[in-house]
Short mmCIF file of C-alpha atoms and ligand atoms in Angstrom, two decimals:
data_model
loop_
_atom_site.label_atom_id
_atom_site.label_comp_id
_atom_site.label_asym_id
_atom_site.label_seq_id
_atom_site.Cartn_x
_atom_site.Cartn_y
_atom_site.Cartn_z
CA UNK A 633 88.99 43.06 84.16
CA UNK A 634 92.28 42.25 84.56
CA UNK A 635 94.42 41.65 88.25
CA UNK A 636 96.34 44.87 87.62
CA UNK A 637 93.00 46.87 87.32
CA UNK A 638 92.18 45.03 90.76
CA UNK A 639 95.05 45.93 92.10
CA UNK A 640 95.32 49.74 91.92
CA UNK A 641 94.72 52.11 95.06
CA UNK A 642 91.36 53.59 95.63
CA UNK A 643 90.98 56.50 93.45
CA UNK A 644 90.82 59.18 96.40
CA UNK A 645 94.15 57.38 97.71
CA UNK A 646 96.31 58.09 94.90
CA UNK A 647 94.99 61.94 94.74
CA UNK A 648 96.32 62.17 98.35
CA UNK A 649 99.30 60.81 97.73
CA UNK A 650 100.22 62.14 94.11
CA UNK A 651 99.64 65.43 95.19
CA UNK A 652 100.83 65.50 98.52
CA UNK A 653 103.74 67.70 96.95
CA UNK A 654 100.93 70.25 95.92
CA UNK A 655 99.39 70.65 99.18
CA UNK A 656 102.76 71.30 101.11
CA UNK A 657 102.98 74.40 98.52
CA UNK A 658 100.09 75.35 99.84
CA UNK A 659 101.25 75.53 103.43
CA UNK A 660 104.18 77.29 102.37
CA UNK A 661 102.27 79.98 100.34
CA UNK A 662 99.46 80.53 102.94
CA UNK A 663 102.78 80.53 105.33
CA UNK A 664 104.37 83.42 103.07
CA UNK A 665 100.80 85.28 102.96
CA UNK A 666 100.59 85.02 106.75
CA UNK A 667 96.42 85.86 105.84
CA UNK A 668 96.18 85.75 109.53
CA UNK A 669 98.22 88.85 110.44
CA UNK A 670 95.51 91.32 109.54
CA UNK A 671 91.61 91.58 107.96
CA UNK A 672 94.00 93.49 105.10
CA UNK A 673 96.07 90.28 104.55
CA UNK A 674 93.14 88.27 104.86
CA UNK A 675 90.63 89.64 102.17
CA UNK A 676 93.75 89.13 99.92
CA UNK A 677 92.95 85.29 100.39
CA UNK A 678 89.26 85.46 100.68
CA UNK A 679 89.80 87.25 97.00
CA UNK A 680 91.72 84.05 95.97
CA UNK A 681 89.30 81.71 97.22
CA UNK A 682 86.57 83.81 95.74
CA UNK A 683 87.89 83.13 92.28
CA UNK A 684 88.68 79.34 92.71
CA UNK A 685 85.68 78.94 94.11
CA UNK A 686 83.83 79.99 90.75
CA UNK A 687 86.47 78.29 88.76
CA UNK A 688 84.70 75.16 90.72
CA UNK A 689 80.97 75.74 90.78
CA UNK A 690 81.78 76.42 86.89
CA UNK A 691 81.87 73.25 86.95
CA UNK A 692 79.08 72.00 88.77
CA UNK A 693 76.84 72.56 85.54
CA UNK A 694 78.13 70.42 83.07
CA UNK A 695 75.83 66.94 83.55
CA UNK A 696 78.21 64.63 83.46
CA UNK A 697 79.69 66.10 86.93
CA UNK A 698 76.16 65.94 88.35
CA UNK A 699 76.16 62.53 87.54
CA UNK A 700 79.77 61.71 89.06
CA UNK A 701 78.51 63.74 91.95
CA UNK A 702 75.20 63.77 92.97
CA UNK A 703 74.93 66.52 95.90
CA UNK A 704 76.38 69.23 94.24
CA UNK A 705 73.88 71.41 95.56
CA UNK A 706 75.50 71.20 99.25
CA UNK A 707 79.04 72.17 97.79
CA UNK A 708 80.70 74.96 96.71
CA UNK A 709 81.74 78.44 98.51
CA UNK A 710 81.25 81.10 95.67
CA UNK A 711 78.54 83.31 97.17
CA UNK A 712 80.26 82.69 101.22
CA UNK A 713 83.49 84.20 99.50
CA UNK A 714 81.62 87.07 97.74
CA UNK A 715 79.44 87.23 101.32
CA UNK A 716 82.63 87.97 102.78
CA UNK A 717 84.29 90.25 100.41
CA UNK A 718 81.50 92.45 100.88
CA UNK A 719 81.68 92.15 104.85
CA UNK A 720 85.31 93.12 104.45
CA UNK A 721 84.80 96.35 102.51
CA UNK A 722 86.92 94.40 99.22
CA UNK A 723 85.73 94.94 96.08
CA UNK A 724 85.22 91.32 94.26
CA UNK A 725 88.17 91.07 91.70
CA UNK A 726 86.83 90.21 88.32
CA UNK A 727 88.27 88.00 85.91
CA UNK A 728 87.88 85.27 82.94
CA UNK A 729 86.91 81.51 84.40
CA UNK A 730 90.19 79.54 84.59
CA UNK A 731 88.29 76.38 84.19
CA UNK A 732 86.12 77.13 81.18
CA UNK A 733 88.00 74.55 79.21
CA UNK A 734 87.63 71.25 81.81
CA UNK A 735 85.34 68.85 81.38
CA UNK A 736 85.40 65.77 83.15
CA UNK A 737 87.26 63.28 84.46
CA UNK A 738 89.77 66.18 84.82
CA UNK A 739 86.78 68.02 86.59
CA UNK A 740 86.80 65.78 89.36
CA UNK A 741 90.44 66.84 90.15
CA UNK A 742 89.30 70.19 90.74
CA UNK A 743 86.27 68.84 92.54
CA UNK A 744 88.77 67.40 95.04
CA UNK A 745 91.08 70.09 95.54
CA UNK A 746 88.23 72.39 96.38
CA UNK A 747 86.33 69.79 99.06
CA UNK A 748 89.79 68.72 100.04
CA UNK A 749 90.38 72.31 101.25
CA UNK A 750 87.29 72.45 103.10
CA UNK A 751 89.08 70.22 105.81
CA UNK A 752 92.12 72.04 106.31
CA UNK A 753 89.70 75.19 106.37
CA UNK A 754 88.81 74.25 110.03
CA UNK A 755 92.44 75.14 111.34
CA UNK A 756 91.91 78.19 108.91
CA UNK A 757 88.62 79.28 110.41
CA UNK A 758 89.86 78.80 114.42
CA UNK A 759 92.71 81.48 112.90
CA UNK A 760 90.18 84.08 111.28
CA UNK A 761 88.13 83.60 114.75
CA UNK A 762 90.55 84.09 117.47
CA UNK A 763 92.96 86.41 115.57
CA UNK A 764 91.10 88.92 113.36
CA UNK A 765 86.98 88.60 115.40
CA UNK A 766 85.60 86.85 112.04
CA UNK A 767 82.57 84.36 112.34
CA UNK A 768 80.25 82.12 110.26
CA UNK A 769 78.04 84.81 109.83
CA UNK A 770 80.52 87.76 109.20
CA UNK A 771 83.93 87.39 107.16
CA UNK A 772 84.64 84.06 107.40
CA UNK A 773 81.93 82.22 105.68
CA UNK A 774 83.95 80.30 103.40
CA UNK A 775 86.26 78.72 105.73
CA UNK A 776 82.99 77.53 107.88
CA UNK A 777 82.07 74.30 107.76
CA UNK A 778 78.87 72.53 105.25
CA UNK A 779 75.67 72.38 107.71
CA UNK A 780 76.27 68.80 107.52
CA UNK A 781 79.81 68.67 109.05
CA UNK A 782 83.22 69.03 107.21
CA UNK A 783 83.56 64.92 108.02
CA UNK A 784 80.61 63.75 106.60
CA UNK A 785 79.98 66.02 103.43
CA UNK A 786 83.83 64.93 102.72
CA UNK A 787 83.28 61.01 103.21
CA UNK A 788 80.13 61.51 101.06
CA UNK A 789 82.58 62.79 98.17
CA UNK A 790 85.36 60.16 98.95
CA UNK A 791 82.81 57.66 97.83
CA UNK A 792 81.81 59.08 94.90
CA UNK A 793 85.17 59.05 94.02
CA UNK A 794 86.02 55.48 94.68
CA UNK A 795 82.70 55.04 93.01
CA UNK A 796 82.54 52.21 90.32
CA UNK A 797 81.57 54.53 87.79
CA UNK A 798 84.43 55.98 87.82
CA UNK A 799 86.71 53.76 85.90
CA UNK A 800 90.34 53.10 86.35
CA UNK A 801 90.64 54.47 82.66
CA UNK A 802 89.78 57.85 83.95
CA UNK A 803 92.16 58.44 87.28
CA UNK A 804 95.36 59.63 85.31
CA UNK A 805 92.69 62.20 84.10
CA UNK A 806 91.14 63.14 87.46
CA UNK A 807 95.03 63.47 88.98
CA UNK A 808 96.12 65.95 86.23
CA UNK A 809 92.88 67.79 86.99
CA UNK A 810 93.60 67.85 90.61
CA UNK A 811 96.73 69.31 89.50
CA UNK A 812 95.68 71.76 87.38
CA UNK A 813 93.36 73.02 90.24
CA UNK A 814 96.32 73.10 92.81
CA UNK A 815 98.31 75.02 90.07
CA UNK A 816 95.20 77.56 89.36
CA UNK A 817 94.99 78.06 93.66
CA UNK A 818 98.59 78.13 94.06
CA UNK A 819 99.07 80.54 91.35
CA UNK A 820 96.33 82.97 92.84
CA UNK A 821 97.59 83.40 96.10
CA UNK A 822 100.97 83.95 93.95
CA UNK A 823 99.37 86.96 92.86
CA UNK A 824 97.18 88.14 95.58
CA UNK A 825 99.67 87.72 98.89
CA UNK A 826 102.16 89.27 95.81
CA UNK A 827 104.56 86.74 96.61
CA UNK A 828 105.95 86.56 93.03
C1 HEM B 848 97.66 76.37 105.69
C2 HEM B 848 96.61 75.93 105.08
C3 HEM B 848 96.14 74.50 105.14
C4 HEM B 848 96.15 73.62 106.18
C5 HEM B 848 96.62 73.86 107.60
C6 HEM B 848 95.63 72.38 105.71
C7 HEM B 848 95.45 71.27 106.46
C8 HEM B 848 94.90 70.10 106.03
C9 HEM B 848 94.67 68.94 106.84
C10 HEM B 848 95.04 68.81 108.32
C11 HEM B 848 94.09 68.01 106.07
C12 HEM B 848 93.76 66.57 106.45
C13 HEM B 848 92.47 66.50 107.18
C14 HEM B 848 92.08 65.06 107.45
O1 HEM B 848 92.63 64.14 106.83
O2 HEM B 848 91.17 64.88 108.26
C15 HEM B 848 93.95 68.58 104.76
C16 HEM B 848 93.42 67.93 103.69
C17 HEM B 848 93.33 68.46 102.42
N1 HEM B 848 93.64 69.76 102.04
FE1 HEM B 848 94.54 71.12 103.20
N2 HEM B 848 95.31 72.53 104.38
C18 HEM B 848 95.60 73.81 104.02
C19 HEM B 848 95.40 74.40 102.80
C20 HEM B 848 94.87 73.76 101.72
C21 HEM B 848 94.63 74.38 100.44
C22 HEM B 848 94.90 75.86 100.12
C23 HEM B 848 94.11 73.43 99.64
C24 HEM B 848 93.65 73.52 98.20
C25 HEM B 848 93.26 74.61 97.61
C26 HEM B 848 94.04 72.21 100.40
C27 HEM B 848 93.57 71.00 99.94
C28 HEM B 848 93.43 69.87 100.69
C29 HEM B 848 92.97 68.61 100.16
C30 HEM B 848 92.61 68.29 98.72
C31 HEM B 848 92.90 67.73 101.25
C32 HEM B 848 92.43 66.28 101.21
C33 HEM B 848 93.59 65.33 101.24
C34 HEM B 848 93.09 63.89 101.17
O3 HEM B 848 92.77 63.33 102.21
O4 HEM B 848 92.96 63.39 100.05
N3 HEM B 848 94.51 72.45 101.66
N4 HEM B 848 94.44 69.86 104.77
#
């Protein structure tokens, strides 16, 4: 290995700061959306989530991301998104899987967009709580936090990104990937909140 190899950032540093960019957009959209102003704005991004969510678990069944990451089974918010579509009265919007062509590293981009989210989801879920009466159990499933804890189930994925397995061959990959998921999120809201 050579010092430059050495030398390079942790993995799950350079995702957070390459795509700081994409997560502002974020703020902005969900901003512009404003899901918070009524259960009607809000199903519009549970619909959004729903789909990125199954773009992700997609994902989780190609073997070579079970062996990047090895507690897929705690991940993922696919059926708490269709949980609370249903609990909203919104019919689940139906549509082709975005990430049918990723494989990994790229899929570890996505990976990390999706658990990423899961943090900022606990100023999201205070929002659906105190402003439109959602809970855990009824509408906002998929902004609640894993059983384990939002901080641990993340750490847990931080290291099995920084994980030596992953080689520094693969991180321009992984970064692209994370982009592609930001684009894929930011482009559904797009649509949904009908920004565009
Ligand atoms: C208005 C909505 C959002 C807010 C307020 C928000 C807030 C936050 C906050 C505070 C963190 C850092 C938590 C920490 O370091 O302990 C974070 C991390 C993150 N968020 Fe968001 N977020 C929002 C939306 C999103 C969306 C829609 C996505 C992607 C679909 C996303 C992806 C991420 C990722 C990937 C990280 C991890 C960054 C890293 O440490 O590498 N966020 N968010």
């Amino acid at each position: 290995m050579t010092t430059d190899l050495l030398q390079r950032p942790a993995l799950s540093l350079r995702l957070k700061q390459e795509t700081a960019d994409q997560h502002e957009r974020m703020h902005q959209l969900m901003a512009q959306g404003d899901p918070f102003s009524s259960r009607t704005s809000y199903g519009r991004f549970v619909a959004a989530q729903y789909l990125f969510q199954r773009d992700v678990e997609h994902l989780f069944h190609d073997p070579a991301v079970q062996a990047a990451v090895a507690d897929l089974h705690v991940r993922g918010r696919q059926e708490a998104s269709l949980a609370d579509l249903a609990d909203l009265g919104v019919e689940a919007p139906q549509e082709a899987i975005a990430s049918a062509r990723v494989a990994m590293p790229a899929a570890l981009g996505w990976l990390y967009v999706s658990e990423g989210s899961t943090l900022g989801a606990a100023f999201l879920f205070k929002d659906a709580q105190a402003k439109l009466g959602l809970s855990a159990e009824f509408g906002a499933r998929n902004l609640a936090a894993y059983p384990e804890g939002r901080a641990v189930v993340w750490r847990r994925f931080v290291g099995s990104l920084d994980h030596e397995q992953i080689t520094p061959d693969d991180h321009d990959a992984i970064i692209a990937g994370a982009n592609a998921a930001y684009d894929r999120f930011g482009a559904l809201l797009t649509r949904f909140f009908q920004l565009g």
